[in-house]
Tab-separated table of C-alpha atoms in Angstrom:
chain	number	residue	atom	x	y	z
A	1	UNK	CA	10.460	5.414	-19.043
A	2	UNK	CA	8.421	7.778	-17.311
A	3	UNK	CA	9.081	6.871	-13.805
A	4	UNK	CA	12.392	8.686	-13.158
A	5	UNK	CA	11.002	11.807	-14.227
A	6	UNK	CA	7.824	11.160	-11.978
A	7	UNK	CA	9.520	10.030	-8.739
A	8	UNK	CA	12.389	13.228	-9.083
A	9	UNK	CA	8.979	15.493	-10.224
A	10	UNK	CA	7.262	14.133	-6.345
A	11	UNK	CA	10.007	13.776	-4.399
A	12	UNK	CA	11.562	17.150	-4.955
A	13	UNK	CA	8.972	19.734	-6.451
A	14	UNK	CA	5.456	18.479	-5.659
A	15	UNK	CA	5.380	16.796	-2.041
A	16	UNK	CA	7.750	19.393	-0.600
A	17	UNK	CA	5.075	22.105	-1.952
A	18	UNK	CA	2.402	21.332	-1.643
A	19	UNK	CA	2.786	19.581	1.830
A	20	UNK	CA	3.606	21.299	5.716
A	21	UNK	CA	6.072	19.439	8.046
A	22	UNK	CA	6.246	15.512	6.877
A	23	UNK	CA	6.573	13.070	9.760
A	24	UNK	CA	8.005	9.899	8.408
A	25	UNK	CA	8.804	6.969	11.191
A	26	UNK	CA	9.735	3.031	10.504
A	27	UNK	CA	11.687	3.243	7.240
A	28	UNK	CA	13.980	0.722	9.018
A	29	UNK	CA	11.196	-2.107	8.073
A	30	UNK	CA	11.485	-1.296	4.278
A	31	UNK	CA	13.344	-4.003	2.751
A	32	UNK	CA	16.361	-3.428	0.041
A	33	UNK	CA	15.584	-6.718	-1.379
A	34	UNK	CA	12.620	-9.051	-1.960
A	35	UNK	CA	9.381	-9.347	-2.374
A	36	UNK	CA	7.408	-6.849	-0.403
A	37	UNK	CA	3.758	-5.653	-0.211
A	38	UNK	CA	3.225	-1.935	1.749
A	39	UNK	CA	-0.568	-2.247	3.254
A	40	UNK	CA	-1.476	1.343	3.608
A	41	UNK	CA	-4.566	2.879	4.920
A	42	UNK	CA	-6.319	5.267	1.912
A	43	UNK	CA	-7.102	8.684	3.128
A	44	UNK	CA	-7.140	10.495	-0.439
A	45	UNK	CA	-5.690	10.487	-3.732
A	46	UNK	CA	-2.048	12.100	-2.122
A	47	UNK	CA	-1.433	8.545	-0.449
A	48	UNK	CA	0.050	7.592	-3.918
A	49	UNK	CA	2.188	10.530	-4.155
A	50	UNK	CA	3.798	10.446	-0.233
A	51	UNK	CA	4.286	6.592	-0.598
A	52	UNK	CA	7.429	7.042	-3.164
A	53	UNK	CA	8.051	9.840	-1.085
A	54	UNK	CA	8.682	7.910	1.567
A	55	UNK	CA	9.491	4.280	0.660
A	56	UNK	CA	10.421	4.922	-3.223
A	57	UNK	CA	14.083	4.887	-4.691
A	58	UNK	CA	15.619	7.612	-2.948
A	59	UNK	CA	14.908	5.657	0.349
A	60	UNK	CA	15.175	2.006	-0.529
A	61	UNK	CA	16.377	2.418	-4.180
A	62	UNK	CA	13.467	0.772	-5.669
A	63	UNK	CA	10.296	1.234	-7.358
A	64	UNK	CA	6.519	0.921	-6.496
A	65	UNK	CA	4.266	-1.196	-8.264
A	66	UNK	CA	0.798	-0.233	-7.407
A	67	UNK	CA	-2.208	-2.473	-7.576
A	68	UNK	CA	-5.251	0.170	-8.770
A	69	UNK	CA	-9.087	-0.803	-9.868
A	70	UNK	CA	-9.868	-0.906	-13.418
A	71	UNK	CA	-11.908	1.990	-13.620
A	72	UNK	CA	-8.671	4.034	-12.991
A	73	UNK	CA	-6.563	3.089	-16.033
A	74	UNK	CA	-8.949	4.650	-18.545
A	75	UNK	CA	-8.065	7.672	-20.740
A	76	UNK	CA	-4.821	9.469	-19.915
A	77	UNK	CA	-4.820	8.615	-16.579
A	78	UNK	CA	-4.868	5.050	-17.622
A	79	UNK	CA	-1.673	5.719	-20.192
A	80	UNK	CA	0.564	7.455	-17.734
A	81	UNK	CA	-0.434	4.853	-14.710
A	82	UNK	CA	0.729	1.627	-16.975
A	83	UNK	CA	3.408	3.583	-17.865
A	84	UNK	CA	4.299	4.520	-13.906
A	85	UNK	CA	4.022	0.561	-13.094
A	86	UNK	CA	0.793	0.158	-12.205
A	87	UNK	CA	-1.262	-2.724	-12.770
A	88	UNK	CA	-5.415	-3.123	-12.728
A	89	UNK	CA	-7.723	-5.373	-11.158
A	90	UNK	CA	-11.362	-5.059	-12.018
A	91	UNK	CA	-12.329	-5.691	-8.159
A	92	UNK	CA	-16.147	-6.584	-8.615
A	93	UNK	CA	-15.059	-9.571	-11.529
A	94	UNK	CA	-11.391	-10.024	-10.908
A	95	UNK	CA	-9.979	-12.290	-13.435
A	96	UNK	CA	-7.433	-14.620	-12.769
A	97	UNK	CA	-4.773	-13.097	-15.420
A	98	UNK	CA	-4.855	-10.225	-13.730
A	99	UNK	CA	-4.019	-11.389	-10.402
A	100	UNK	CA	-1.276	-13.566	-11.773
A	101	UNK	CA	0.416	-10.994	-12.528
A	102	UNK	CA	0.751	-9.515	-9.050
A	103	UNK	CA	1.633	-13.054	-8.033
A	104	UNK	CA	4.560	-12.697	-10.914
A	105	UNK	CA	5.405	-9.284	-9.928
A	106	UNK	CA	6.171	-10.667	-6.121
A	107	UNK	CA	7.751	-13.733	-7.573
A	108	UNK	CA	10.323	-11.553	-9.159
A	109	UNK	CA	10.911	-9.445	-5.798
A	110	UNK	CA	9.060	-6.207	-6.287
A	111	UNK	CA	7.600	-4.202	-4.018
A	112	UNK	CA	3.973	-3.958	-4.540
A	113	UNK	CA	1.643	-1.339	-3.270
A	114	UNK	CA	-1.921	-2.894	-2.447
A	115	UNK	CA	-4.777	-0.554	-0.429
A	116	UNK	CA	-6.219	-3.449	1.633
A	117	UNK	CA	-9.218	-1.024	2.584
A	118	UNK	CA	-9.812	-0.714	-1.048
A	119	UNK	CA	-11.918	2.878	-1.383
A	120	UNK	CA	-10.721	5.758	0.489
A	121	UNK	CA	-12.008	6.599	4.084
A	122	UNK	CA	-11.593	9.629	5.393
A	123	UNK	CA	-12.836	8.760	8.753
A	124	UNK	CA	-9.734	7.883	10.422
A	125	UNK	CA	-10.721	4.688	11.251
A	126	UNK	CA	-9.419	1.197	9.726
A	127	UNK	CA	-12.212	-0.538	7.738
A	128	UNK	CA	-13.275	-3.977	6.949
A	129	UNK	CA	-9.796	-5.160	4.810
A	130	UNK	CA	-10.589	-6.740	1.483
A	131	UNK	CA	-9.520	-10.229	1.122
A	132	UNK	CA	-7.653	-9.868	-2.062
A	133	UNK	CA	-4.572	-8.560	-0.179
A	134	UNK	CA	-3.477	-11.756	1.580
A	135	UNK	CA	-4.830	-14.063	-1.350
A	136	UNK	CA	-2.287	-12.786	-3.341
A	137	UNK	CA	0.464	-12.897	-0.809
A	138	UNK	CA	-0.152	-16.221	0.096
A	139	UNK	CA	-0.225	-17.661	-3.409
A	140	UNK	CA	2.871	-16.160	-4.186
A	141	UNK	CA	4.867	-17.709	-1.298
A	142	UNK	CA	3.125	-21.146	-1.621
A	143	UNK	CA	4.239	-21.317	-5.355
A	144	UNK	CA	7.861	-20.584	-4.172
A	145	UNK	CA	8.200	-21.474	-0.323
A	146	UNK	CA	10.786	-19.527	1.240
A	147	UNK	CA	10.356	-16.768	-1.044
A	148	UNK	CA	10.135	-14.588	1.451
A	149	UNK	CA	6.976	-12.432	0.932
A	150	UNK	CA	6.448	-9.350	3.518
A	151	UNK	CA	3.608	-7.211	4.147
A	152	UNK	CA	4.567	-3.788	5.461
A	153	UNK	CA	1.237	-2.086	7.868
A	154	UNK	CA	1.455	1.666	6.960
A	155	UNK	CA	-0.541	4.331	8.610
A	156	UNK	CA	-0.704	7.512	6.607
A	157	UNK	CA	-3.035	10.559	8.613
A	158	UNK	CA	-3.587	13.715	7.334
A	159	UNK	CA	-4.157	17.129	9.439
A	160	UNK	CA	-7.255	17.303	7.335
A	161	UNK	CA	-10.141	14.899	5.840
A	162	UNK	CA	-9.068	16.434	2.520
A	163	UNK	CA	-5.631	17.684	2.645
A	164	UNK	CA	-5.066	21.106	1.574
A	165	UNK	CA	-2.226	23.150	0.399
A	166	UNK	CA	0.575	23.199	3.652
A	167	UNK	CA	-1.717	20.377	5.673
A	168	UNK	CA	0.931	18.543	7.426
A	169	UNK	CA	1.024	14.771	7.066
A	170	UNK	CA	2.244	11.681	8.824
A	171	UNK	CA	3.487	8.293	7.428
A	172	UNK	CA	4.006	5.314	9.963
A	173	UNK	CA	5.662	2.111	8.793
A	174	UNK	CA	4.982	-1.169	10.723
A	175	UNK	CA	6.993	-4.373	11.547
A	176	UNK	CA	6.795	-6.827	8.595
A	177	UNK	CA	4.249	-9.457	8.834
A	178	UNK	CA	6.717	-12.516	6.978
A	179	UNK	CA	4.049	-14.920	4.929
A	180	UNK	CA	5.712	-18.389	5.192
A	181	UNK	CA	4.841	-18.477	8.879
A	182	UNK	CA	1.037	-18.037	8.085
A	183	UNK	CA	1.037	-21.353	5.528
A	184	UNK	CA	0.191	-24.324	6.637
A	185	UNK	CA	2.227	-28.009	5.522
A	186	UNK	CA	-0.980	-28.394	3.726
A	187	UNK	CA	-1.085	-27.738	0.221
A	188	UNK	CA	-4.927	-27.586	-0.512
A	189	UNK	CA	-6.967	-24.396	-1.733
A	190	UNK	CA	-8.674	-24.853	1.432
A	191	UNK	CA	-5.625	-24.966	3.522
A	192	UNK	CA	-4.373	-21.613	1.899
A	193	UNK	CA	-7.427	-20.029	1.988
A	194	UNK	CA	-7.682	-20.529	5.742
A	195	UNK	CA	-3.841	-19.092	6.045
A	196	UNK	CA	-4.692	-16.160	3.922
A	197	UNK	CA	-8.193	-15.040	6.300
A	198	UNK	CA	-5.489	-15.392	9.165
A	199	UNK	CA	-3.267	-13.004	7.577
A	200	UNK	CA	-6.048	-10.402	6.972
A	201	UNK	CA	-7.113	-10.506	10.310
A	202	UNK	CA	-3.217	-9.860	11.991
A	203	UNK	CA	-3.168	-7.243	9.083
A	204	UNK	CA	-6.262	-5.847	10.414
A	205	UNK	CA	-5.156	-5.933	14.053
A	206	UNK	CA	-1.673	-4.135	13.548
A	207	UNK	CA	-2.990	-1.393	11.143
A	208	UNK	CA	-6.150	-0.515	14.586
A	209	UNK	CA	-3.206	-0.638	17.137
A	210	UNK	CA	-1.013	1.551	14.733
A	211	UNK	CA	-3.903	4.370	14.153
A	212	UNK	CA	-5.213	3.792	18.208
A	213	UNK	CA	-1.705	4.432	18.940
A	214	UNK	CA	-1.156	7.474	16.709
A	215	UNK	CA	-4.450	8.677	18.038
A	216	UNK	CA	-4.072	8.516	21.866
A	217	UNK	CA	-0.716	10.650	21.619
A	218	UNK	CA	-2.199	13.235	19.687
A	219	UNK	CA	-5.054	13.155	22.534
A	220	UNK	CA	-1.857	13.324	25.014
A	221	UNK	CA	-0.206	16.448	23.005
């Protein structure tokens, strides 16, 4: 119910405020349809208002369902983030209801928003990517093969370790990395789990190359 009012509320009063000159490139990789997880890098606490921004229903007509740690739906904050979409995950004992929900939520063809650094890092460097990520991707597609499960790399850079009022920001969207082709014909938990530490690493790989590349033509301007 809330979510209308929140997306129009960030979209067209708070990001264009409190933000300088937005550079947005590779919305042509956001899908219209089917299941989708954006891979972001976490810089600070404005990477969850830029991301409907910038991939939300004004752009692909859909809605973000983010992935956030337990500890963040308590009190208010809690109410208005169920509320938003948002689903927890208590990341040091992570139960196996709560991640079979995400697997539902991809199942069904959302688009899921899942910080594979987990904590944010301000040094503008990609860090060790959590496992958790992939795991779920992977266990979604083998439950429905040929569902057609995407991960979307997205670099998001501030002008500032802690963006202030007018700091201008910049959102890069990947090429999809498509799930199916990372599963083996085997069906074990072994087989998967081997499939889903391949996936983290590519993930890995194309989110470095995106911020190296971002970096050495800022060193070049």
């Amino acid at each position: 119910m809330l979510t209308p009012l929140a997306y129009f509320l960030g979209e067209r009063v708070v990001v264009p405020a409190y933000f300088g000159p937005i550079s947005v490139t590779g919305q042509s990789h956001l899908p219209a349809t089917g299941p989708v997880i954006l891979a972001p890098t976490h810089r600070a606490r404005w990477d969850s208002i830029l991301l409907p921004f910038v991939a939300g229903r004004s752009v692909t007509g859909r809605d973000l369902r983010f992935m956030v740690t337990a500890d963040e739906v308590k009190g208010l904050q809690g109410w208005f983030i169920r509320r938003l979409g948002g689903f927890a995950v208590d990341v040091r004992r992570p139960t196996v209801a709560s991640l079979r929900h995400g697997i539902d939520l991809l199942l069904g063809g959302a688009m899921l928003v899942i910080y594979p650094e987990g904590g944010i890092r301000r040094d503008d460097r990609v860090h060790n990517l959590k496992p958790g990520l992939a795991r779920l991707a992977a266990q979604a597609e083998a439950a429905q093969p040929g569902l057609g499960v995407q991960i979307l790399p997205i670099d998001i850079h501030y002008g500032e370790d802690y963006p202030r009022w007018r700091c201008p920001a910049q959102i890069t969207i990947g090429e999809p990395l498509t799930v199916g082709r990372y599963l083996s014909s085997q069906d074990s938990p072994e087989a998967l789990k081997a499939s889903a530490k391949h996936l983290t690493e590519d993930l890995q790989t194309r989110l470095e190359t995106m911020v190296a590349d971002r970096q050495a033509t800022e060193v070049r301007t």
